[in-house]
Coordinates of C-alpha atoms in Angstrom, one line a residue:
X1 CA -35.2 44.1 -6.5
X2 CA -36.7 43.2 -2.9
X3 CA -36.4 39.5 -3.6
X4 CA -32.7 39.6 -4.7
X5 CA -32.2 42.1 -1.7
X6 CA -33.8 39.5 0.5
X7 CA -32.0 36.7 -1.4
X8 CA -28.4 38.1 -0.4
X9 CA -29.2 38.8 3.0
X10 CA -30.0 35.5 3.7
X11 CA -26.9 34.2 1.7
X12 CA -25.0 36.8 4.0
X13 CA -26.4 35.5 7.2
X14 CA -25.1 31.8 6.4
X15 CA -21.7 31.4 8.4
X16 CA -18.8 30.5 5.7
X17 CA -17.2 27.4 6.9
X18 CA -13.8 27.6 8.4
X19 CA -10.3 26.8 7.8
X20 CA -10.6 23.7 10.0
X21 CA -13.7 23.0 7.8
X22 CA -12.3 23.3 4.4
X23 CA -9.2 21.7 5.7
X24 CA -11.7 18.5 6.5
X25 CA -13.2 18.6 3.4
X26 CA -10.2 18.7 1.7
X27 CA -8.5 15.6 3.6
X28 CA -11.9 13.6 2.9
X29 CA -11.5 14.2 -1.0
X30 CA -8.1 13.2 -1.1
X31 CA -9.0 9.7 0.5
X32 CA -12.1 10.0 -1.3
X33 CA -10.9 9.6 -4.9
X34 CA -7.4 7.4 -3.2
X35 CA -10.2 4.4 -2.4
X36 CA -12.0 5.3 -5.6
X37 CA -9.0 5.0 -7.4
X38 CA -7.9 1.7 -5.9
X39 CA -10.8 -0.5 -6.0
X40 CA -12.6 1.0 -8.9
X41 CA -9.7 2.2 -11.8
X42 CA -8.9 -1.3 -13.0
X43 CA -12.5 -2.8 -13.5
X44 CA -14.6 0.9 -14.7
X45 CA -11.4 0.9 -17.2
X46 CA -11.5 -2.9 -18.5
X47 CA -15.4 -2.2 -18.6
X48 CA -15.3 0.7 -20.9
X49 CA -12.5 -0.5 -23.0
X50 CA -14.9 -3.5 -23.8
X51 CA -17.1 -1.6 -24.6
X52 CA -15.7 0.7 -26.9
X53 CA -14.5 -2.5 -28.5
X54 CA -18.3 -2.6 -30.2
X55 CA -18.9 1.0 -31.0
X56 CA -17.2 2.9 -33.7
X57 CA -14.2 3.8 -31.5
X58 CA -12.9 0.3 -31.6
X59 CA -9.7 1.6 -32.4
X60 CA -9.1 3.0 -29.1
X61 CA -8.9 -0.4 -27.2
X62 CA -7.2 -1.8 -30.2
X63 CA -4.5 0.7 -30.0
X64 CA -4.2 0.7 -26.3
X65 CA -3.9 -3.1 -26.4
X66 CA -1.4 -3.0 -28.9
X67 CA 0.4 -0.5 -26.1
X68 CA -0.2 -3.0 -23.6
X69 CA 1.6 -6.0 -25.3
X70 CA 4.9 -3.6 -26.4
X71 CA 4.6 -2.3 -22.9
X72 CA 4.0 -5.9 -20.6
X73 CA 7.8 -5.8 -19.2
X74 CA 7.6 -2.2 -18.0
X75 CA 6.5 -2.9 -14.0
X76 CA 9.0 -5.8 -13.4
X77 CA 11.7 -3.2 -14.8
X78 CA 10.7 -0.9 -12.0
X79 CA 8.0 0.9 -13.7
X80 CA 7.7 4.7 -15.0
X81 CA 9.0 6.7 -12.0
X82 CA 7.8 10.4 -11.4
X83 CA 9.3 11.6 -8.2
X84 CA 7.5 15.2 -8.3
X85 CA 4.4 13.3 -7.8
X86 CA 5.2 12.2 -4.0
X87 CA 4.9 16.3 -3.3
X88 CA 1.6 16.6 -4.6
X89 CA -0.5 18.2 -1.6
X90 CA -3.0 15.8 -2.5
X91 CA -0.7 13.4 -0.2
X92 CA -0.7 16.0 2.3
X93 CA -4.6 16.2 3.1
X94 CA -4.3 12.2 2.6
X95 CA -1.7 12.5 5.5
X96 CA -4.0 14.8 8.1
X97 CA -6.9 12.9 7.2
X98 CA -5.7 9.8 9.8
X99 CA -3.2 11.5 10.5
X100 CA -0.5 8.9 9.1
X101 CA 3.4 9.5 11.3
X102 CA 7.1 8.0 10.2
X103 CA 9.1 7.3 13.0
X104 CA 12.5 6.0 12.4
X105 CA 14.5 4.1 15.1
X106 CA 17.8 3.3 12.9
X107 CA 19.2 4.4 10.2
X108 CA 19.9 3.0 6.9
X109 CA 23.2 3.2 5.3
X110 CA 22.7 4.0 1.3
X111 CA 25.6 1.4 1.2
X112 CA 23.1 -1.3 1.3
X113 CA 19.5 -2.6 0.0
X114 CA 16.9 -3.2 2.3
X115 CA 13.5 -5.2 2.3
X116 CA 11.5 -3.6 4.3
X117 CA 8.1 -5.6 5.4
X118 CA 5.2 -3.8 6.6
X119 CA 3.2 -5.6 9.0
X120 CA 0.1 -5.8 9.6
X121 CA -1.3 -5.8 6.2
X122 CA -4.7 -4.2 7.0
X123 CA -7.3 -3.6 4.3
X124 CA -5.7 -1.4 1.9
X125 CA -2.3 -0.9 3.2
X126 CA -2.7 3.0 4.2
X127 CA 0.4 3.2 6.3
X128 CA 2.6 1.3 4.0
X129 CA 1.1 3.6 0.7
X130 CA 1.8 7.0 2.6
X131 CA 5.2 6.6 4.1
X132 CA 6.8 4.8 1.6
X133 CA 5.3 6.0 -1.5
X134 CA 4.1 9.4 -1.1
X135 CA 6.9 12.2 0.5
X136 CA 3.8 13.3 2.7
X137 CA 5.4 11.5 5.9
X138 CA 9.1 12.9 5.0
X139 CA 10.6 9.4 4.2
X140 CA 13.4 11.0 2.2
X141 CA 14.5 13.1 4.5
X142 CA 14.3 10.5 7.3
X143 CA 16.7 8.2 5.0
X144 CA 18.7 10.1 3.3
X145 CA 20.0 8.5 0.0
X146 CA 17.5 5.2 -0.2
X147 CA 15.1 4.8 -3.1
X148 CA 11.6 3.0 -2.4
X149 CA 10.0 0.7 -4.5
X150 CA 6.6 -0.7 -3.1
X151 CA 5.7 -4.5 -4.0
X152 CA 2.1 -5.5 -4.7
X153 CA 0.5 -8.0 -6.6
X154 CA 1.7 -8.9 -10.1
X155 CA -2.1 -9.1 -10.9
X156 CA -2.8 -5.0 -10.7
X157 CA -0.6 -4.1 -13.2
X158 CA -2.6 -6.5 -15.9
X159 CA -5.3 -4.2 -15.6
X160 CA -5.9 -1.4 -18.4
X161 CA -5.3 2.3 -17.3
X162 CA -4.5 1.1 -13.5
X163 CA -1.6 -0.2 -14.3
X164 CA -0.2 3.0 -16.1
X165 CA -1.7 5.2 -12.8
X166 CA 0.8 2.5 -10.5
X167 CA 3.4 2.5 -12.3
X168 CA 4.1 6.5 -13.7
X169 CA 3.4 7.7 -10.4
X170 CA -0.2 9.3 -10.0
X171 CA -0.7 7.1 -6.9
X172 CA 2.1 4.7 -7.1
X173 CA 5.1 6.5 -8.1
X174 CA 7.9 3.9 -7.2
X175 CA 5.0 0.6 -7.4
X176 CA 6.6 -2.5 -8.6
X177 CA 4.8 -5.8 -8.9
X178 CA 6.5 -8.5 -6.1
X179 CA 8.6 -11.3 -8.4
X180 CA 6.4 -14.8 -7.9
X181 CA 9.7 -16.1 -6.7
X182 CA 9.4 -14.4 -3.2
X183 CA 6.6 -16.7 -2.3
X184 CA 8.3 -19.8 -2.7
X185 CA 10.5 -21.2 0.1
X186 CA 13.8 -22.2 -0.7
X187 CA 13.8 -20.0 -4.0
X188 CA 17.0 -17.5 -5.2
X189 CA 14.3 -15.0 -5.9
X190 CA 15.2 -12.6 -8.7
X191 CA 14.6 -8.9 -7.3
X192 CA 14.0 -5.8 -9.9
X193 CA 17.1 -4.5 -11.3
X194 CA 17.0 -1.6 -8.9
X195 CA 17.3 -3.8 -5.7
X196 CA 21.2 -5.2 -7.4
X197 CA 22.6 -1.9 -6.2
X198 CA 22.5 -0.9 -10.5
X199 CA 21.0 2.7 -9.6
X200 CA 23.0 6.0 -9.4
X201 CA 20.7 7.4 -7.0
X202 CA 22.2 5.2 -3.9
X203 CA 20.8 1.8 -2.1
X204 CA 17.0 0.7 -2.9
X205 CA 14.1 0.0 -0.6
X206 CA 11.9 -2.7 -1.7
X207 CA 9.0 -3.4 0.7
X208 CA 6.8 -6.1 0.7
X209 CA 3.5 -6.5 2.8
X210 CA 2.2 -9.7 3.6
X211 CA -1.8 -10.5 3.2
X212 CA -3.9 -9.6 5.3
X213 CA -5.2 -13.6 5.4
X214 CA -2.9 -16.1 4.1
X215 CA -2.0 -18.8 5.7
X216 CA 2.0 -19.3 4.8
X217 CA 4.5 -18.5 7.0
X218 CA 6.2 -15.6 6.7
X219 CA 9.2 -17.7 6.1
X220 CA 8.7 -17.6 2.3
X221 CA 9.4 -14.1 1.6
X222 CA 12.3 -13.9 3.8
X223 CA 15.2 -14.8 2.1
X224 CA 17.1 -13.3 -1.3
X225 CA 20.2 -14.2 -2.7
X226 CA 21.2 -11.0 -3.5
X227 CA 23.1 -8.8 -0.2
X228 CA 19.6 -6.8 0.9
X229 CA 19.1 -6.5 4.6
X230 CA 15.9 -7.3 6.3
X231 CA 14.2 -4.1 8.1
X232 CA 11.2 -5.1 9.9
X233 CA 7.8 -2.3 10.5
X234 CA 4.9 -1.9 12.0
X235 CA 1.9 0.4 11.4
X236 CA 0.1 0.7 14.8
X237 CA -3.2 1.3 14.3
X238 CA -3.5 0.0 9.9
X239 CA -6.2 -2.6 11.3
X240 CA -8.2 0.3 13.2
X241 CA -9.0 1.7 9.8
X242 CA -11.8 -0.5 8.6
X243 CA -14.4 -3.3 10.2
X244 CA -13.8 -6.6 8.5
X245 CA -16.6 -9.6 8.0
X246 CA -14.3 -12.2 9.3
X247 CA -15.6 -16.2 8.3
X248 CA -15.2 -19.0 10.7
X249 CA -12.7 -21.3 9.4
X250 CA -14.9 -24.7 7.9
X251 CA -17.9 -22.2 6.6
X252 CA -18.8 -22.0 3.0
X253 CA -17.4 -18.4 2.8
X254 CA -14.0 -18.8 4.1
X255 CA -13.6 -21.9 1.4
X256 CA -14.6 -19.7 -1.1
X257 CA -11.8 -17.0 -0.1
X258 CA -9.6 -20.0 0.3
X259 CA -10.2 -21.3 -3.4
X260 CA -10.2 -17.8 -4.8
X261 CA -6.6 -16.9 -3.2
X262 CA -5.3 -20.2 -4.8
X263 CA -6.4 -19.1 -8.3
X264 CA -5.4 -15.4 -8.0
X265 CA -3.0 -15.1 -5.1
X266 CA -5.2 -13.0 -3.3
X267 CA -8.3 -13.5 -1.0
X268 CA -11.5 -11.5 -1.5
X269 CA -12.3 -9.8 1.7
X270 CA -15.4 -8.3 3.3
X271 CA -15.3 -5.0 5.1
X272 CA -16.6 -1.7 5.5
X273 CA -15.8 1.8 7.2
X274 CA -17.2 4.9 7.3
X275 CA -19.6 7.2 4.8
X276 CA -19.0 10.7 3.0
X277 CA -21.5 12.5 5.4
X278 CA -20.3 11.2 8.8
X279 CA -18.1 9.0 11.0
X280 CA -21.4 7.2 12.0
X281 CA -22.9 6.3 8.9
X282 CA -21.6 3.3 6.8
X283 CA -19.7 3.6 3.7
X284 CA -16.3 2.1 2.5
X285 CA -14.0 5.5 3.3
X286 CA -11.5 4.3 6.2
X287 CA -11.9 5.5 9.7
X288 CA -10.1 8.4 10.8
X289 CA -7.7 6.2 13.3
X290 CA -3.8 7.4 14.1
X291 CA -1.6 5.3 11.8
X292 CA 2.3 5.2 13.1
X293 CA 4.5 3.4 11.1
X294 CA 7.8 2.3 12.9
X295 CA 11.0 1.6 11.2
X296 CA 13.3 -1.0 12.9
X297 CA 16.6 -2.0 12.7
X298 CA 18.0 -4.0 9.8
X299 CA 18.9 -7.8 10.0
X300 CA 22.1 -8.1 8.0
X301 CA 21.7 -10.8 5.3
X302 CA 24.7 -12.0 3.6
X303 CA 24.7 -13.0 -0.3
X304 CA 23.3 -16.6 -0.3
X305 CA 23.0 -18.4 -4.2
X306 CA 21.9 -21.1 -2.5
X307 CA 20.2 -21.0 1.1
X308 CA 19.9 -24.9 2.9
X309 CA 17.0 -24.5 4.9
X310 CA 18.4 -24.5 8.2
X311 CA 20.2 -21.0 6.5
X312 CA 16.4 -19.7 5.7
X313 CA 15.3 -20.8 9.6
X314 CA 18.3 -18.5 11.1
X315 CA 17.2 -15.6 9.3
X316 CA 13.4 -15.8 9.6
X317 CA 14.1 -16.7 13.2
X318 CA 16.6 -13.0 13.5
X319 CA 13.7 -11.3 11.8
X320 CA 10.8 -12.6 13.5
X321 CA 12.8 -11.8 17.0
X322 CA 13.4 -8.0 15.4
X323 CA 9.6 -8.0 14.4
X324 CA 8.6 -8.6 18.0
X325 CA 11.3 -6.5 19.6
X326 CA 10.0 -3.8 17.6
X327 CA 6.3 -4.5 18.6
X328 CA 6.9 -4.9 22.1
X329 CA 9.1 -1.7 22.5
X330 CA 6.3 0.6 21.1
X331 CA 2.9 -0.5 21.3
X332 CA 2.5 1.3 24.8
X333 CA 3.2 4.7 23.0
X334 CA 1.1 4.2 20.2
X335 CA -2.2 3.0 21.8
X336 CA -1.6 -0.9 22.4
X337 CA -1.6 -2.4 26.2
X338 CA 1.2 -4.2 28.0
X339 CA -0.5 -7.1 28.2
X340 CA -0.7 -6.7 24.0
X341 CA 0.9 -9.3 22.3
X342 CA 2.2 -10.3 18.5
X343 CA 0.9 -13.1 17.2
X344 CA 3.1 -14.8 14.5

């Protein structure tokens, strides 16, 4: 009886953490299992699939391939949208972790579509993910009446389980993948139904964001055939986030990334952040930086079948000039110097 009287006198003593502290903890988990589920979903998944292939479950991966093969059209048809999954407060602690802001500087008439690009890329596009997919940031009530798809690599929606957590909303609830035909100049790009002005819930949003080290112009991706405005944004502070291993052009290691991103139309990259315990220790959790993400005003793009390329030039020239007006006119009041500049 002493000892247990001891015992809970001592657990007595210890100081319960605080609201600020559980608040902490909780905004850590939530980015916690967002980079767990980003890098690691698609490959643990594919792993243990294979594996099951060889064990007395076999029908498991049989079935789900079967799924796969009935299901393979489902992302470039816009996916399996769950909007109450943007209000998960998940998305909230996500939010105050950074903290991540939506500033609007326009508005956007549900009349029209818009592609929206979100520069700069950073590692894992935090500012893109939490304003235009969760409701965390208030995007909906910012634009009134516009309907966001996200574009991202074909690629993550061929692998198992990952693709289902994209598309039906758990952390992607409007994902898409981004047609090939955006990255080719001079292309009448074919856009997912939604973006053709088919949906009863008003004008979409499709936004694209442009690696974080490829080497074409952003000229490619500028120009659709159907009526969809351009809208250019920035996310001051998205390359604060993380600390990346950047390779000298001519070394061994940036040929590598160079050969890789012509295979799979992405570029393995090298970085790291912070750990679970602490901001000083080393671990791949992203920094706890301000991210701002400004919208700017929208480049009206008429229907072109058939762009000449002095017709693409005009409009990547408009956007590019609405890309660095936009830079220019905020990087003071988000943390960025004067003497700051854009480079394209």
């Amino acid at each position: 009886r002493g000892s247990v009287q001891a015992a809970l006198r001592t657990l007595l003593a210890v100081p319960w953490p605080s609201q600020k502290d559980i608040r902490s903890w909780l905004q850590l988990l939530s980015v916690l299992q967002w980079v767990l589920s980003f890098l690691l979903l698609g490959t643990v998944s594919l792993v243990v699939l294979i594996y099951l292939l060889f064990t007395s479950f076999w029908p498991i991966p049989v079935l789900y391939l079967a799924w796969i093969i009935f299901d393979w059209d489902t992302p470039e048809k816009g996916g399996r949208r769950l909007p109450c999954l943007r209000q998960w407060s998940v998305w909230r602690h996500f939010r105050d972790y950074f903290p991540v802001k939506l500033v609007k500087t326009h508005d956007l008439s549900p009349s029209h579509n818009y592609i929206i690009g979100c520069h700069p890329h950073g590692i894992l596009c935090v500012g893109a993910f939490c304003n235009f997919i969760t409701g965390s940031t208030g995007f909906n009530e910012l634009f009134p009446g516009i309907r966001c798809f996200l574009t991202t690599l074909a690629g993550n929606f061929r692998l198992p389980v990952f693709r289902e957590y994209l598309m039906s909303g758990e952390m992607h609830p409007t994902a898409c993948p981004a047609p090939a035909h955006l990255c080719l100049p001079h292309s009448c790009p074919l856009l997912p139904a939604a973006m053709k002005g088919q949906s009863p819930e008003g004008a979409e949003g499709l936004q694209g964001v442009p690696g974080p080290i490829c080497e074409k112009p952003m000229t490619d991706s500028l120009c659709a055939p159907q009526e969809a405005h351009l809208v250019s944004s920035f996310s001051f502070g998205e390359n604060d986030l993380f600390r990346q291993v950047v390779f000298e052009e001519g070394s061994w290691m940036r040929s590598i990334q160079q050969r890789f991103q012509k295979m799979m139309g992405f570029a393995p990259c090298f970085f790291y952040g912070r750990g679970l315990t602490s901001d000083q220790s080393w671990g791949f959790l992203p920094f706890a930086r301000p991210i701002t993400t400004v919208v700017g005003e929208p480049v009206a793009v008429p229907m072109i079948p058939n762009p000449s390329r002095e017709t693409v030039d005009k409009y990547h020239e408009l956007y590019i000039r609405s890309l660095v007006k936009l830079f220019n006119k905020n990087k003071t009041k988000y943390g960025l110097q004067e003497t700051d500049k854009l480079h394209i």
